[in-house]
Tab-separated table of C-alpha atoms in Angstrom:
chain	number	residue	atom	x	y	z
A	867	MET	CA	27.115	-22.000	6.799
A	868	ARG	CA	26.195	-19.977	4.043
A	869	ALA	CA	23.172	-17.230	4.226
A	870	ARG	CA	19.861	-18.427	2.391
A	871	ARG	CA	18.183	-16.562	-0.534
A	872	TRP	CA	14.856	-16.637	-1.008
A	873	ALA	CA	14.044	-19.661	-3.084
A	874	LEU	CA	11.652	-18.814	-5.719
A	875	PRO	CA	11.391	-20.300	-9.310
A	876	ALA	CA	13.235	-17.924	-11.555
A	877	ALA	CA	10.130	-16.693	-14.007
A	878	GLY	CA	7.776	-16.584	-10.863
A	879	CYS	CA	10.112	-14.630	-8.747
A	880	TYR	CA	11.209	-11.949	-11.864
A	881	ILE	CA	7.149	-11.853	-12.145
A	882	LEU	CA	6.307	-11.575	-8.353
A	883	LEU	CA	9.000	-9.102	-7.787
A	884	ALA	CA	8.214	-6.833	-10.426
A	885	ALA	CA	4.779	-6.414	-9.534
A	886	LEU	CA	4.716	-6.751	-5.691
A	887	THR	CA	7.523	-5.351	-4.147
A	888	TRP	CA	8.257	-1.402	-4.373
A	889	THR	CA	11.180	0.155	-3.304
A	890	PHE	CA	11.238	3.492	-0.813
A	891	GLU	CA	14.670	4.805	-1.495
A	892	GLY	CA	13.490	7.206	-3.973
A	893	HIS	CA	10.952	8.854	-1.002
A	894	ALA	CA	13.403	8.475	1.497
A	895	ALA	CA	16.048	9.928	-0.217
A	896	GLN	CA	14.157	13.463	1.228
A	897	LYS	CA	16.597	13.859	4.402
A	898	LEU	CA	15.637	14.440	7.685
A	899	GLN	CA	17.911	17.276	8.779
A	900	PRO	CA	18.567	16.514	12.151
A	901	ARG	CA	17.796	20.383	13.367
A	902	ALA	CA	14.478	20.859	11.320
A	903	MET	CA	12.978	17.462	12.372
A	904	GLY	CA	14.131	16.803	15.680
A	905	GLY	CA	16.794	14.960	15.973
A	906	PHE	CA	16.220	13.236	12.965
A	907	GLY	CA	19.076	12.268	10.122
A	908	GLU	CA	20.887	9.630	9.180
A	909	LEU	CA	21.822	6.727	11.537
A	910	ARG	CA	25.347	6.474	13.231
A	911	PRO	CA	27.958	3.903	13.396
A	912	PRO	CA	27.469	1.781	16.374
A	913	GLU	CA	29.502	2.886	19.225
A	914	LYS	CA	32.248	1.042	20.719
A	915	SER	CA	30.118	0.971	24.616
A	916	ARG	CA	26.887	0.395	25.085
A	917	PRO	CA	24.927	0.120	28.151
A	918	GLY	CA	23.605	-3.201	29.266
A	919	PRO	CA	19.408	-3.913	29.832
A	920	SER	CA	18.097	-2.220	32.879
A	921	SER	CA	17.348	-3.551	35.874
A	922	GLY	CA	13.674	-3.591	37.175
A	923	ALA	CA	12.532	-3.477	33.677
A	924	PRO	CA	8.766	-4.077	33.033
A	925	ARG	CA	7.937	-7.358	31.897
A	926	VAL	CA	7.308	-7.037	28.248
A	927	PRO	CA	6.012	-7.547	25.816
A	928	PHE	CA	3.015	-5.084	26.644
A	929	SER	CA	0.912	-2.505	25.128
A	930	ARG	CA	-0.431	0.231	27.132
A	931	VAL	CA	-3.188	2.609	24.683
A	932	LYS	CA	-5.116	5.704	26.135
A	933	ARG	CA	-7.469	7.890	25.064
A	934	VAL	CA	-5.916	11.559	26.094
A	935	ALA	CA	-7.010	15.066	25.725
A	936	GLY	CA	-6.496	15.584	21.933
A	937	GLY	CA	-5.430	12.034	21.037
A	938	TYR	CA	-4.018	8.882	22.419
A	939	SER	CA	-1.261	7.794	24.661
A	940	LEU	CA	0.717	5.194	23.293
A	941	SER	CA	3.386	2.549	25.280
A	942	TYR	CA	4.563	-0.393	23.617
A	943	GLY	CA	7.023	-2.634	25.549
A	944	PHE	CA	9.507	-5.606	23.927
A	945	LYS	CA	12.428	-7.215	23.803
A	946	ASN	CA	14.970	-6.433	21.440
A	947	PHE	CA	16.702	-8.951	19.537
A	948	ASN	CA	19.971	-7.794	20.878
A	949	GLY	CA	18.452	-8.933	24.282
A	950	GLU	CA	17.401	-5.683	25.549
A	951	THR	CA	14.288	-5.260	27.041
A	952	ALA	CA	12.805	-1.882	25.487
A	953	ALA	CA	9.729	0.640	25.910
A	954	VAL	CA	8.492	3.568	23.706
A	955	ASP	CA	6.135	6.059	24.001
A	956	ALA	CA	4.253	8.568	22.337
A	957	GLU	CA	1.419	10.544	21.565
A	958	LEU	CA	-0.912	10.692	17.853
A	959	ASP	CA	-3.621	13.441	18.074
A	960	SER	CA	-6.964	12.435	17.055
A	961	GLU	CA	-7.103	14.507	14.023
A	962	THR	CA	-4.234	12.625	12.098
A	963	VAL	CA	-5.934	9.345	13.350
A	964	ALA	CA	-8.976	9.981	11.881
A	965	GLU	CA	-7.618	11.234	8.622
A	966	ALA	CA	-5.881	8.381	8.263
A	967	ILE	CA	-8.956	6.222	8.468
A	968	LYS	CA	-11.191	8.578	6.600
A	969	GLU	CA	-8.928	8.448	3.384
A	970	PHE	CA	-8.407	4.599	3.321
A	971	GLY	CA	-11.686	2.443	2.101
A	972	PHE	CA	-14.342	3.180	-0.431
A	973	ARG	CA	-17.775	2.942	-0.256
A	974	GLU	CA	-20.562	1.529	-2.412
A	975	GLU	CA	-22.107	5.338	-2.874
A	976	ASP	CA	-18.650	6.371	-3.985
A	977	PHE	CA	-19.758	4.281	-7.425
A	978	LYS	CA	-23.128	5.636	-7.893
A	979	ALA	CA	-22.260	9.066	-9.681
A	980	LEU	CA	-20.365	6.667	-11.621
A	981	ASP	CA	-22.595	4.542	-12.855
A	982	GLY	CA	-25.102	6.659	-13.186
A	983	TRP	CA	-22.624	8.598	-15.474
A	984	TYR	CA	-21.823	5.499	-17.221
A	985	ARG	CA	-24.953	4.764	-18.298
A	986	GLN	CA	-26.235	8.109	-19.277
A	987	ALA	CA	-22.907	8.477	-21.465
A	988	GLN	CA	-23.882	5.254	-23.241
A	989	ALA	CA	-27.668	6.142	-23.636
A	990	GLU	CA	-26.499	9.336	-25.556
A	991	ALA	CA	-24.127	7.926	-27.563
A	992	ILE	CA	-26.804	5.274	-28.808
A	993	ALA	CA	-29.304	7.873	-29.358
A	994	ASP	CA	-26.884	10.078	-31.137
A	995	ALA	CA	-26.891	7.143	-33.736
A	996	GLU	CA	-29.831	5.919	-33.717
A	997	GLY	CA	-30.836	9.399	-35.166
A	998	ARG	CA	-28.071	9.511	-37.431
A	999	TYR	CA	-28.811	6.446	-38.961
A	1000	VAL	CA	-30.567	6.426	-42.561
A	1001	LYS	CA	-34.047	4.966	-42.667
A	1002	GLY	CA	-37.280	4.196	-44.388
A	1003	GLU	CA	-38.064	3.789	-48.046
A	1004	VAL	CA	-35.593	3.600	-51.115
A	1005	LYS	CA	-37.200	4.840	-54.434
A	1006	ALA	CA	-36.106	4.318	-57.528
A	1007	ASN	CA	-36.083	4.665	-61.325
A	1008	SER	CA	-34.157	1.775	-62.103
A	1009	ARG	CA	-32.660	-1.419	-60.690
A	1010	GLU	CA	-28.913	0.507	-61.346
A	1011	GLU	CA	-30.255	3.529	-59.006
A	1012	LEU	CA	-31.465	1.194	-56.291
A	1013	ALA	CA	-28.680	-0.871	-56.197
A	1014	ALA	CA	-26.619	2.369	-55.330
A	1015	LYS	CA	-28.652	3.823	-53.123
A	1016	VAL	CA	-28.900	1.524	-50.863
A	1017	LYS	CA	-24.786	0.919	-51.241
A	1018	TRP	CA	-24.878	3.732	-49.909
A	1019	ILE	CA	-27.303	4.053	-47.023
A	1020	ASN	CA	-25.507	0.614	-45.737
A	1021	ASP	CA	-22.229	2.422	-46.206
A	1022	MET	CA	-23.692	5.267	-44.110
A	1023	ASN	CA	-25.201	3.156	-41.283
A	1024	LYS	CA	-22.017	1.191	-41.171
A	1025	LYS	CA	-19.976	4.338	-40.857
A	1026	ILE	CA	-22.967	5.363	-37.904
A	1027	GLN	CA	-22.163	1.860	-36.427
A	1028	GLY	CA	-17.869	2.195	-36.584
A	1029	GLU	CA	-18.361	5.393	-34.894
A	1030	LEU	CA	-21.070	4.261	-31.964
A	1031	ASP	CA	-18.713	1.308	-31.576
A	1032	LYS	CA	-15.630	3.504	-31.254
A	1033	THR	CA	-17.929	6.138	-28.597
A	1034	MET	CA	-18.518	3.026	-26.670
A	1035	ALA	CA	-15.468	1.814	-26.286
A	1036	GLN	CA	-13.685	4.480	-25.131
A	1037	LEU	CA	-16.716	4.668	-21.992
A	1038	SER	CA	-15.755	1.703	-21.328
A	1039	SER	CA	-12.168	2.528	-21.250
A	1040	GLU	CA	-12.907	5.720	-19.708
A	1041	TYR	CA	-15.328	4.478	-16.802
A	1042	ARG	CA	-12.888	1.387	-15.785
A	1043	ARG	CA	-10.314	4.119	-15.796
A	1044	LYS	CA	-12.409	6.358	-13.099
A	1045	ARG	CA	-13.060	2.892	-11.364
A	1046	ILE	CA	-9.438	2.548	-10.703
A	1047	GLU	CA	-9.035	6.063	-9.894
A	1048	ILE	CA	-11.287	5.697	-7.225
A	1049	TYR	CA	-9.663	2.069	-5.670
A	1050	THR	CA	-6.153	4.293	-6.187
A	1051	ARG	CA	-7.391	6.844	-3.896
A	1052	ALA	CA	-9.157	4.737	-1.742
A	1053	GLY	CA	-5.852	3.039	-1.129
A	1054	PHE	CA	-6.320	-0.075	-2.957
A	1055	ARG	CA	-4.677	-1.576	-6.116
A	1056	PHE	CA	-6.287	-2.691	-8.938
A	1057	GLN	CA	-5.147	-6.367	-10.148
A	1058	LYS	CA	-7.543	-7.553	-12.654
A	1059	GLU	CA	-10.775	-7.912	-13.439
A	1060	GLY	CA	-12.915	-8.557	-9.746
A	1061	VAL	CA	-10.057	-8.412	-7.846
A	1062	ILE	CA	-8.452	-5.708	-5.788
A	1063	GLU	CA	-6.028	-5.455	-2.988
A	1064	ALA	CA	-4.946	-2.916	-0.543
A	1065	ASP	CA	-1.911	-1.201	-0.836
A	1066	ILE	CA	0.335	-1.614	1.344
A	1067	PRO	CA	3.220	0.642	-0.133
A	1068	THR	CA	0.797	3.293	-0.578
A	1069	LEU	CA	-0.188	2.929	3.241
A	1070	ALA	CA	3.357	2.887	4.468
A	1071	LYS	CA	4.197	5.865	1.829
A	1072	ARG	CA	0.692	8.135	2.836
A	1073	ASN	CA	0.930	7.806	6.521
A	1074	TRP	CA	5.271	7.655	7.579
A	1075	LYS	CA	4.700	11.488	8.845
A	1076	ARG	CA	1.389	10.756	10.867
A	1077	VAL	CA	3.420	8.188	12.912
A	1078	ARG	CA	6.254	10.654	13.156
A	1079	PRO	CA	5.960	10.609	16.596
A	1080	VAL	CA	6.376	7.096	17.277
A	1081	ALA	CA	9.851	6.915	15.188
A	1082	LYS	CA	11.002	10.085	17.448
A	1083	ALA	CA	10.168	7.413	20.040
A	1084	PHE	CA	12.922	4.890	18.563
A	1085	SER	CA	14.896	7.804	17.764
A	1086	ALA	CA	15.517	8.640	21.541
A	1087	LEU	CA	15.779	5.139	22.432
A	1088	SER	CA	18.345	4.845	19.655
A	1089	ASP	CA	20.228	7.533	20.838
A	1090	GLU	CA	19.970	6.188	24.208
A	1091	GLN	CA	21.132	2.740	23.903
A	1092	GLY	CA	23.660	4.061	21.195
A	1093	TYR	CA	21.557	1.669	18.765
A	1094	ASP	CA	22.834	1.187	15.102
A	1095	ALA	CA	20.772	0.850	11.786
A	1096	GLU	CA	20.845	-3.194	12.343
A	1097	ASP	CA	19.352	-2.215	16.497
A	1098	LEU	CA	16.724	0.092	15.020
A	1099	VAL	CA	15.454	-2.185	12.716
A	1100	GLY	CA	15.428	-5.244	14.979
A	1101	ALA	CA	13.389	-2.646	17.593
A	1102	VAL	CA	10.755	-1.302	14.990
A	1103	ALA	CA	9.777	-5.602	13.767
A	1104	ALA	CA	10.641	-6.471	17.744
A	1105	MET	CA	7.756	-4.033	19.176
A	1106	VAL	CA	5.308	-4.656	16.120
A	1107	GLN	CA	5.552	-8.156	16.166
A	1108	THR	CA	5.040	-8.728	19.523
A	1109	ALA	CA	3.681	-5.993	21.585
A	1110	LEU	CA	0.998	-5.496	18.640
A	1111	ARG	CA	-1.520	-8.272	18.749
A	1112	TYR	CA	-2.218	-10.500	15.492
A	1113	GLU	CA	-5.412	-10.038	14.701
A	1114	VAL	CA	-6.694	-9.439	11.199
A	1115	PRO	CA	-8.994	-6.646	10.376
A	1116	ASP	CA	-12.827	-6.501	8.859
A	1117	THR	CA	-13.073	-6.347	5.509
A	1118	LYS	CA	-15.425	-3.960	5.952
A	1119	GLU	CA	-15.713	-1.213	8.829
A	1120	GLY	CA	-19.405	0.776	9.028
A	1121	SER	CA	-19.842	1.550	5.103
A	1122	ARG	CA	-16.156	1.440	4.121
A	1123	VAL	CA	-14.606	-1.521	2.390
A	1124	ILE	CA	-11.351	-1.899	4.004
A	1125	GLY	CA	-10.138	-5.764	2.529
A	1126	GLY	CA	-8.970	-6.468	6.012
A	1127	ALA	CA	-6.283	-3.803	6.459
A	1128	MET	CA	-5.816	-0.725	8.303
A	1129	PRO	CA	-3.759	2.394	7.954
A	1130	PRO	CA	-0.560	2.605	9.802
A	1131	PRO	CA	-2.139	5.272	12.544
A	1132	GLN	CA	-5.007	3.097	13.264
A	1133	THR	CA	-2.980	-0.363	13.742
A	1134	LEU	CA	-1.430	1.745	16.630
A	1135	VAL	CA	-4.416	2.726	18.498
A	1136	LEU	CA	-5.768	-0.400	18.192
A	1137	GLY	CA	-2.887	-2.081	18.981
A	1138	GLN	CA	-3.525	-4.907	16.688
A	1139	GLY	CA	-3.196	-6.014	12.802
A	1140	ASP	CA	-1.993	-8.634	10.442
A	1141	CYS	CA	0.807	-9.412	7.964
A	1142	ASP	CA	0.032	-6.942	5.510
A	1143	THR	CA	-1.305	-3.887	7.755
A	1144	LYS	CA	2.207	-4.764	10.348
A	1145	THR	CA	4.588	-4.413	7.403
A	1146	ALA	CA	2.775	-0.921	6.595
A	1147	LEU	CA	3.170	0.078	10.149
A	1148	ILE	CA	6.987	-1.314	9.978
A	1149	ALA	CA	7.513	0.068	7.089
A	1150	SER	CA	5.654	3.877	7.395
A	1151	ILE	CA	7.900	4.227	10.903
A	1152	LEU	CA	11.575	3.297	8.941
A	1153	LEU	CA	10.625	5.947	6.724
A	1154	ASN	CA	11.077	8.522	8.669
A	1155	TRP	CA	15.046	7.706	8.200
A	1156	PRO	CA	16.690	8.586	4.693
A	1157	ASN	CA	19.057	5.440	4.343
A	1158	VAL	CA	17.041	2.856	5.398
A	1159	LYS	CA	16.010	0.737	2.034
A	1160	MET	CA	12.954	-1.135	2.167
A	1161	VAL	CA	11.023	-3.493	-0.481
A	1162	GLY	CA	8.013	-5.649	0.120
A	1163	LEU	CA	7.016	-9.258	-1.056
A	1164	GLY	CA	3.297	-10.218	-1.261
A	1165	LEU	CA	3.341	-13.853	-1.290
A	1166	PRO	CA	-0.365	-16.019	-2.000
A	1167	GLY	CA	-1.993	-15.473	1.729
A	1168	HIS	CA	0.968	-13.595	3.030
A	1169	TYR	CA	3.175	-10.132	3.321
A	1170	LEU	CA	6.650	-9.826	4.248
A	1171	MET	CA	9.111	-7.076	3.799
A	1172	ALA	CA	12.931	-6.318	3.624
A	1173	TYR	CA	15.328	-4.336	4.593
A	1174	HIS	CA	18.700	-3.408	2.430
A	1175	ARG	CA	22.011	-4.695	4.512
A	1176	ILE	CA	24.494	-7.595	3.639
A	1177	PRO	CA	22.936	-10.793	4.818
A	1178	ARG	CA	24.917	-13.083	7.738
A	1179	SER	CA	25.206	-16.494	8.342
A	1180	GLY	CA	21.485	-17.922	7.772
A	1181	ASP	CA	19.784	-15.452	6.950
A	1182	VAL	CA	16.977	-15.539	4.678
A	1183	PHE	CA	17.397	-12.286	1.963
A	1184	ILE	CA	16.110	-11.843	-1.706
A	1185	GLU	CA	18.268	-9.981	-4.504
A	1186	TYR	CA	16.363	-6.806	-5.632
A	1187	GLU	CA	17.926	-4.422	-8.375
A	1188	GLY	CA	21.203	-6.065	-7.911
A	1189	LEU	CA	21.393	-5.584	-3.656
A	1190	PRO	CA	20.346	-8.067	-0.956
A	1191	PHE	CA	17.245	-7.185	1.200
A	1192	VAL	CA	17.216	-9.354	4.373
A	1193	MET	CA	13.685	-10.644	5.278
A	1194	ILE	CA	11.334	-9.468	8.146
A	1195	GLU	CA	8.387	-11.667	9.269
A	1196	SER	CA	6.570	-8.862	10.541
A	1197	ALA	CA	3.450	-10.333	11.413
A	1198	GLY	CA	4.562	-11.763	14.583
A	1199	PRO	CA	3.185	-13.286	17.419
A	1200	ALA	CA	7.006	-14.955	16.915
A	1201	TRP	CA	9.708	-12.953	17.932
A	1202	LEU	CA	11.897	-13.599	14.478
A	1203	ALA	CA	14.937	-11.765	14.169
A	1204	PRO	CA	15.508	-9.734	10.613
A	1205	GLY	CA	17.023	-12.693	8.628
A	1206	THR	CA	14.440	-15.281	9.847
A	1207	VAL	CA	11.634	-16.357	8.189
C-alpha cells in the first residue's frame, strides 16, 4: 500500500497552494536555546526504551479550565496516537489572553475616520479643479482668434480634468491600501473586492509566544514519555482534536467583527474552536520548536494543515516546494492521526 498524495487538479493545486499555504520555516528557524528558553530545543530521536501508559489514568478526553488569580488554569487530557493516555497542564495570564483578543478583529468605527478622510480629500480635489477651470464668455476680433481661444480653453480644461482624474485614482488607491491595512492589523486577509477572511497563518505567528506555557507542558510530556517529533505532533493534534470541543465561533463578538475565528489563547481558555481556529492553535504551539515545518491548506468551507515528514504507507500528503507534508485534520472531534483526513 502506498502513501496517498492529496489529489487536486494540477492548475488549481498550484494556485491554491501559492495563495493559501504558508511556511513557518523561516520564522521557526530562530532556534530556542534550551537554557534560555526553559527546556526548548530541537526534538530528539526516539529513545530505545519508553514507558508505557500509566495505570489509573483519568478518563479522556477531558477539558478543565478555571479562573485563578491573575489568569486561567488549563488542564487537557487526551489519548495520543501511540496509544498512551496523557494530560497537559498550564496557566495563561489574563493580560496575555486579553491582548490576543484585543488585537484580533475590527470594528465599524475603525473605518469611520478613513471614510471621512476619503470624502474630504475627494471634495478638496474637486473644488481645486473647479477653481482652475477656465469659464466665462469668450470674445475675439475674428473667427480665427475665437477658434484659437476656444481651443486653448478646451486644452486647458482637458488638462485640469486629466489631473483631477489622476488625483481621484490615487486617492482611491490610497483608500483601498489603508482599508487593507486595517484588515491586516486586525488579523484578516483581503481576498478580493467584498471578500475578506481570517488570516490563520498570522494568528499562529502572532500568538506562538503567548501559548508557550502550553508548549512547555508538551515539552515536559515529551521528556517524560520519551517522545520523538512524530509523537509530539500527534500529541498536540490529538489534544486539540478531542479535548477541545468543536464549535464554530460567531462572526461578531460585541462590537468586533471576528469572522468566525479566534486567536489561540482565547481558543484555549474557552476550550472550543472549529477547523481554522484549531489549526491556528496547533500551529502556534508547534512554532515553539525550531525544527517542525508546517504548511496550511485552505479549502472551500474547511481548513487543514500538514507538517513535514516522510509519508508512510496510506498517509495523505501534499508536496510543497519539493518537500512532502503529511496532512493533519485539526477540527475533530474525530480522533484522526496525522496522515488521515
